[in-house]
């Protein structure tokens, strides 16, 4: 009985230490919300990479009007809605401002006439708001630098719940 009590105490202490280690690791990787997002989005990651690769292969046209953003943008059939074949959808579900910065060169390669930008919701939900404004600044500066004639429009979706 004495050995069982010692074993249970030791087991309890080791489990608490392991739990603390796991919690610390999750917070170091971005916090519980971001960790759960990444665990759940394995399929989204594959879809993200697929769409990004597809965009790199699609032909460029003159005077493109590009809708750029996350799943809200991706869901629109913009070319059909506007009846204009130069309107391009470059939305990718799950996109964040950081990820969009990494793929911005592909968007600007065609020197588009206009870019409609709506991204940042996933940052607020999963990553945190600390870098959103800085990333927006970088996106705007890159557009101005790499495609100076491009007009850009910032869009947003107003919150509808808490």
mmCIF file of N, CA, C and O in Angstrom, residues 74-126:
data_model
loop_
_atom_site.group_PDB
_atom_site.id
_atom_site.type_symbol
_atom_site.label_atom_id
_atom_site.label_comp_id
_atom_site.label_asym_id
_atom_site.label_seq_id
_atom_site.Cartn_x
_atom_site.Cartn_y
_atom_site.Cartn_z
ATOM 1 N N UNK A 74 -12.875 34.655 -51.554
ATOM 2 C CA UNK A 74 -12.863 33.434 -52.359
ATOM 3 C C UNK A 74 -14.272 32.997 -52.747
ATOM 4 O O UNK A 74 -14.489 32.478 -53.846
ATOM 5 N N UNK A 75 -15.238 33.223 -51.893
ATOM 6 C CA UNK A 75 -16.598 32.738 -52.124
ATOM 7 C C UNK A 75 -17.336 33.479 -53.240
ATOM 8 O O UNK A 75 -18.355 33.001 -53.724
ATOM 9 N N UNK A 76 -16.827 34.625 -53.659
ATOM 10 C CA UNK A 76 -17.535 35.407 -54.680
ATOM 11 C C UNK A 76 -17.147 35.031 -56.101
ATOM 12 O O UNK A 76 -15.989 34.808 -56.399
ATOM 13 N N UNK A 77 -18.123 34.974 -56.957
ATOM 14 C CA UNK A 77 -17.880 34.782 -58.393
ATOM 15 C C UNK A 77 -17.824 36.176 -59.020
ATOM 16 O O UNK A 77 -18.729 36.603 -59.734
ATOM 17 N N UNK A 78 -16.744 36.890 -58.737
ATOM 18 C CA UNK A 78 -16.653 38.310 -59.042
ATOM 19 C C UNK A 78 -16.725 38.612 -60.541
ATOM 20 O O UNK A 78 -17.377 39.572 -60.951
ATOM 21 N N UNK A 79 -16.073 37.827 -61.335
ATOM 22 C CA UNK A 79 -16.091 38.057 -62.780
ATOM 23 C C UNK A 79 -17.514 37.974 -63.322
ATOM 24 O O UNK A 79 -17.939 38.796 -64.142
ATOM 25 N N UNK A 80 -18.249 36.985 -62.867
ATOM 26 C CA UNK A 80 -19.634 36.818 -63.316
ATOM 27 C C UNK A 80 -20.548 37.893 -62.734
ATOM 28 O O UNK A 80 -21.423 38.408 -63.423
ATOM 29 N N UNK A 81 -20.355 38.221 -61.459
ATOM 30 C CA UNK A 81 -21.201 39.235 -60.835
ATOM 31 C C UNK A 81 -21.057 40.595 -61.507
ATOM 32 O O UNK A 81 -22.032 41.337 -61.654
ATOM 33 N N UNK A 82 -19.833 40.921 -61.922
ATOM 34 C CA UNK A 82 -19.599 42.201 -62.573
ATOM 35 C C UNK A 82 -19.678 42.115 -64.087
ATOM 36 O O UNK A 82 -19.587 43.129 -64.767
ATOM 37 N N UNK A 83 -19.822 40.903 -64.632
ATOM 38 C CA UNK A 83 -19.884 40.731 -66.072
ATOM 39 C C UNK A 83 -18.624 41.236 -66.762
ATOM 40 O O UNK A 83 -18.691 41.851 -67.825
ATOM 41 N N UNK A 84 -17.478 40.989 -66.145
ATOM 42 C CA UNK A 84 -16.219 41.530 -66.648
ATOM 43 C C UNK A 84 -15.127 40.462 -66.541
ATOM 44 O O UNK A 84 -14.737 40.088 -65.440
ATOM 45 N N UNK A 85 -14.618 39.970 -67.661
ATOM 46 C CA UNK A 85 -13.608 38.908 -67.614
ATOM 47 C C UNK A 85 -12.247 39.348 -67.070
ATOM 48 O O UNK A 85 -11.415 38.508 -66.764
ATOM 49 N N UNK A 86 -12.029 40.659 -66.918
ATOM 50 C CA UNK A 86 -10.751 41.097 -66.347
ATOM 51 C C UNK A 86 -10.766 41.094 -64.825
ATOM 52 O O UNK A 86 -9.744 41.338 -64.198
ATOM 53 N N UNK A 87 -11.937 40.823 -64.237
ATOM 54 C CA UNK A 87 -12.039 40.727 -62.778
ATOM 55 C C UNK A 87 -11.554 39.346 -62.355
ATOM 56 O O UNK A 87 -12.042 38.327 -62.852
ATOM 57 N N UNK A 88 -10.571 39.309 -61.452
ATOM 58 C CA UNK A 88 -9.954 38.054 -61.004
ATOM 59 C C UNK A 88 -10.176 37.873 -59.513
ATOM 60 O O UNK A 88 -10.037 38.805 -58.737
ATOM 61 N N UNK A 89 -10.500 36.648 -59.133
ATOM 62 C CA UNK A 89 -10.669 36.299 -57.728
ATOM 63 C C UNK A 89 -9.367 35.690 -57.226
ATOM 64 O O UNK A 89 -8.960 34.623 -57.667
ATOM 65 N N UNK A 90 -8.723 36.349 -56.281
ATOM 66 C CA UNK A 90 -7.497 35.831 -55.674
ATOM 67 C C UNK A 90 -7.679 35.662 -54.170
ATOM 68 O O UNK A 90 -6.782 35.880 -53.386
ATOM 69 N N UNK A 91 -8.886 35.241 -53.801
ATOM 70 C CA UNK A 91 -9.166 34.962 -52.401
ATOM 71 C C UNK A 91 -8.809 33.530 -52.055
ATOM 72 O O UNK A 91 -8.997 32.628 -52.870
ATOM 73 N N UNK A 92 -8.295 33.333 -50.843
ATOM 74 C CA UNK A 92 -7.967 31.996 -50.359
ATOM 75 C C UNK A 92 -8.494 31.861 -48.926
ATOM 76 O O UNK A 92 -8.143 32.660 -48.050
ATOM 77 N N UNK A 93 -9.326 30.853 -48.711
ATOM 78 C CA UNK A 93 -9.883 30.601 -47.376
ATOM 79 C C UNK A 93 -8.762 30.421 -46.365
ATOM 80 O O UNK A 93 -7.769 29.758 -46.633
ATOM 81 N N UNK A 94 -8.923 31.035 -45.220
ATOM 82 C CA UNK A 94 -7.945 30.911 -44.147
ATOM 83 C C UNK A 94 -6.785 31.875 -44.248
ATOM 84 O O UNK A 94 -5.890 31.857 -43.411
ATOM 85 N N UNK A 95 -6.782 32.738 -45.272
ATOM 86 C CA UNK A 95 -5.651 33.641 -45.459
ATOM 87 C C UNK A 95 -5.557 34.645 -44.319
ATOM 88 O O UNK A 95 -6.565 35.086 -43.770
ATOM 89 N N UNK A 96 -4.332 34.987 -43.977
ATOM 90 C CA UNK A 96 -4.053 36.028 -42.989
ATOM 91 C C UNK A 96 -3.237 37.110 -43.679
ATOM 92 O O UNK A 96 -2.758 36.923 -44.801
ATOM 93 N N UNK A 97 -3.056 38.233 -43.012
ATOM 94 C CA UNK A 97 -2.274 39.307 -43.619
ATOM 95 C C UNK A 97 -0.833 38.861 -43.864
ATOM 96 O O UNK A 97 -0.237 39.224 -44.880
ATOM 97 N N UNK A 98 -0.269 38.064 -42.976
ATOM 98 C CA UNK A 98 1.107 37.576 -43.155
ATOM 99 C C UNK A 98 1.209 36.662 -44.369
ATOM 100 O O UNK A 98 2.148 36.769 -45.168
ATOM 101 N N UNK A 99 0.255 35.744 -44.512
ATOM 102 C CA UNK A 99 0.283 34.823 -45.645
ATOM 103 C C UNK A 99 0.030 35.575 -46.956
ATOM 104 O O UNK A 99 0.627 35.265 -47.978
ATOM 105 N N UNK A 100 -0.838 36.569 -46.922
ATOM 106 C CA UNK A 100 -1.111 37.348 -48.113
ATOM 107 C C UNK A 100 0.144 38.108 -48.556
ATOM 108 O O UNK A 100 0.438 38.195 -49.748
ATOM 109 N N UNK A 101 0.900 38.620 -47.603
ATOM 110 C CA UNK A 101 2.154 39.301 -47.943
ATOM 111 C C UNK A 101 3.096 38.381 -48.707
ATOM 112 O O UNK A 101 3.778 38.814 -49.623
ATOM 113 N N UNK A 102 3.111 37.099 -48.336
ATOM 114 C CA UNK A 102 4.009 36.143 -48.992
ATOM 115 C C UNK A 102 3.598 35.835 -50.430
ATOM 116 O O UNK A 102 4.413 35.392 -51.216
ATOM 117 N N UNK A 103 2.340 36.067 -50.768
ATOM 118 C CA UNK A 103 1.894 35.758 -52.133
ATOM 119 C C UNK A 103 1.555 37.004 -52.947
ATOM 120 O O UNK A 103 1.045 36.918 -54.055
ATOM 121 N N UNK A 104 1.897 38.152 -52.442
ATOM 122 C CA UNK A 104 1.538 39.408 -53.094
ATOM 123 C C UNK A 104 2.270 39.612 -54.420
ATOM 124 O O UNK A 104 1.729 40.228 -55.341
ATOM 125 N N UNK A 105 3.477 39.092 -54.560
ATOM 126 C CA UNK A 105 4.223 39.245 -55.818
ATOM 127 C C UNK A 105 3.449 38.679 -57.002
ATOM 128 O O UNK A 105 3.431 39.277 -58.077
ATOM 129 N N UNK A 106 2.810 37.525 -56.814
ATOM 130 C CA UNK A 106 2.023 36.916 -57.902
ATOM 131 C C UNK A 106 0.898 37.843 -58.323
ATOM 132 O O UNK A 106 0.611 37.994 -59.503
ATOM 133 N N UNK A 107 0.275 38.483 -57.363
ATOM 134 C CA UNK A 107 -0.852 39.375 -57.652
ATOM 135 C C UNK A 107 -0.384 40.605 -58.420
ATOM 136 O O UNK A 107 -1.032 41.046 -59.370
ATOM 137 N N UNK A 108 0.753 41.137 -58.038
ATOM 138 C CA UNK A 108 1.229 42.394 -58.621
ATOM 139 C C UNK A 108 2.012 42.201 -59.917
ATOM 140 O O UNK A 108 2.316 43.172 -60.599
ATOM 141 N N UNK A 109 2.341 40.972 -60.236
ATOM 142 C CA UNK A 109 3.118 40.682 -61.447
ATOM 143 C C UNK A 109 2.449 41.240 -62.707
ATOM 144 O O UNK A 109 3.105 41.723 -63.618
ATOM 145 N N UNK A 110 1.129 41.230 -62.751
ATOM 146 C CA UNK A 110 0.395 41.703 -63.935
ATOM 147 C C UNK A 110 0.172 43.212 -63.939
ATOM 148 O O UNK A 110 -0.450 43.733 -64.859
ATOM 149 N N UNK A 111 0.670 43.907 -62.899
ATOM 150 C CA UNK A 111 0.441 45.351 -62.784
ATOM 151 C C UNK A 111 -1.057 45.655 -62.903
ATOM 152 O O UNK A 111 -1.499 46.352 -63.829
ATOM 153 N N UNK A 112 -1.860 45.115 -61.991
ATOM 154 C CA UNK A 112 -3.318 45.258 -62.119
ATOM 155 C C UNK A 112 -3.775 46.718 -62.083
ATOM 156 O O UNK A 112 -3.108 47.572 -61.502
ATOM 157 N N UNK A 113 -4.900 46.955 -62.702
ATOM 158 C CA UNK A 113 -5.494 48.288 -62.704
ATOM 159 C C UNK A 113 -6.020 48.629 -61.311
ATOM 160 O O UNK A 113 -5.829 49.736 -60.820
ATOM 161 N N UNK A 114 -6.691 47.649 -60.692
ATOM 162 C CA UNK A 114 -7.277 47.862 -59.361
ATOM 163 C C UNK A 114 -7.105 46.607 -58.518
ATOM 164 O O UNK A 114 -7.143 45.494 -59.035
ATOM 165 N N UNK A 115 -6.962 46.813 -57.201
ATOM 166 C CA UNK A 115 -6.936 45.713 -56.235
ATOM 167 C C UNK A 115 -7.920 46.061 -55.124
ATOM 168 O O UNK A 115 -7.825 47.125 -54.511
ATOM 169 N N UNK A 116 -8.873 45.150 -54.896
ATOM 170 C CA UNK A 116 -9.812 45.272 -53.785
ATOM 171 C C UNK A 116 -9.339 44.315 -52.697
ATOM 172 O O UNK A 116 -9.279 43.108 -52.918
ATOM 173 N N UNK A 117 -8.999 44.851 -51.546
ATOM 174 C CA UNK A 117 -8.358 44.076 -50.486
ATOM 175 C C UNK A 117 -9.276 43.925 -49.277
ATOM 176 O O UNK A 117 -9.781 44.912 -48.743
ATOM 177 N N UNK A 118 -9.501 42.675 -48.876
ATOM 178 C CA UNK A 118 -10.248 42.398 -47.653
ATOM 179 C C UNK A 118 -9.630 41.173 -46.987
ATOM 180 O O UNK A 118 -9.840 40.038 -47.422
ATOM 181 N N UNK A 119 -8.853 41.406 -45.951
ATOM 182 C CA UNK A 119 -8.185 40.340 -45.224
ATOM 183 C C UNK A 119 -7.944 40.831 -43.799
ATOM 184 O O UNK A 119 -7.937 42.034 -43.558
ATOM 185 N N UNK A 120 -7.788 39.916 -42.880
ATOM 186 C CA UNK A 120 -7.496 40.294 -41.500
ATOM 187 C C UNK A 120 -8.398 39.631 -40.478
ATOM 188 O O UNK A 120 -8.056 39.568 -39.302
ATOM 189 N N UNK A 121 -9.546 39.130 -40.925
ATOM 190 C CA UNK A 121 -10.467 38.481 -39.993
ATOM 191 C C UNK A 121 -9.808 37.256 -39.361
ATOM 192 O O UNK A 121 -9.915 37.035 -38.159
ATOM 193 N N UNK A 122 -9.092 36.472 -40.170
ATOM 194 C CA UNK A 122 -8.437 35.279 -39.628
ATOM 195 C C UNK A 122 -7.318 35.649 -38.661
ATOM 196 O O UNK A 122 -7.066 34.923 -37.702
ATOM 197 N N UNK A 123 -6.668 36.784 -38.897
ATOM 198 C CA UNK A 123 -5.669 37.267 -37.940
ATOM 199 C C UNK A 123 -6.338 37.514 -36.593
ATOM 200 O O UNK A 123 -5.821 37.099 -35.551
ATOM 201 N N UNK A 124 -7.472 38.204 -36.622
ATOM 202 C CA UNK A 124 -8.158 38.551 -35.379
ATOM 203 C C UNK A 124 -8.690 37.317 -34.662
ATOM 204 O O UNK A 124 -8.675 37.250 -33.430
ATOM 205 N N UNK A 125 -9.162 36.326 -35.422
ATOM 206 C CA UNK A 125 -9.719 35.120 -34.820
ATOM 207 C C UNK A 125 -8.654 34.177 -34.281
ATOM 208 O O UNK A 125 -8.825 33.580 -33.232
ATOM 209 N N UNK A 126 -7.549 34.036 -35.001
ATOM 210 C CA UNK A 126 -6.623 32.954 -34.686
ATOM 211 C C UNK A 126 -5.224 33.396 -34.291
ATOM 212 O O UNK A 126 -4.553 32.692 -33.560
#
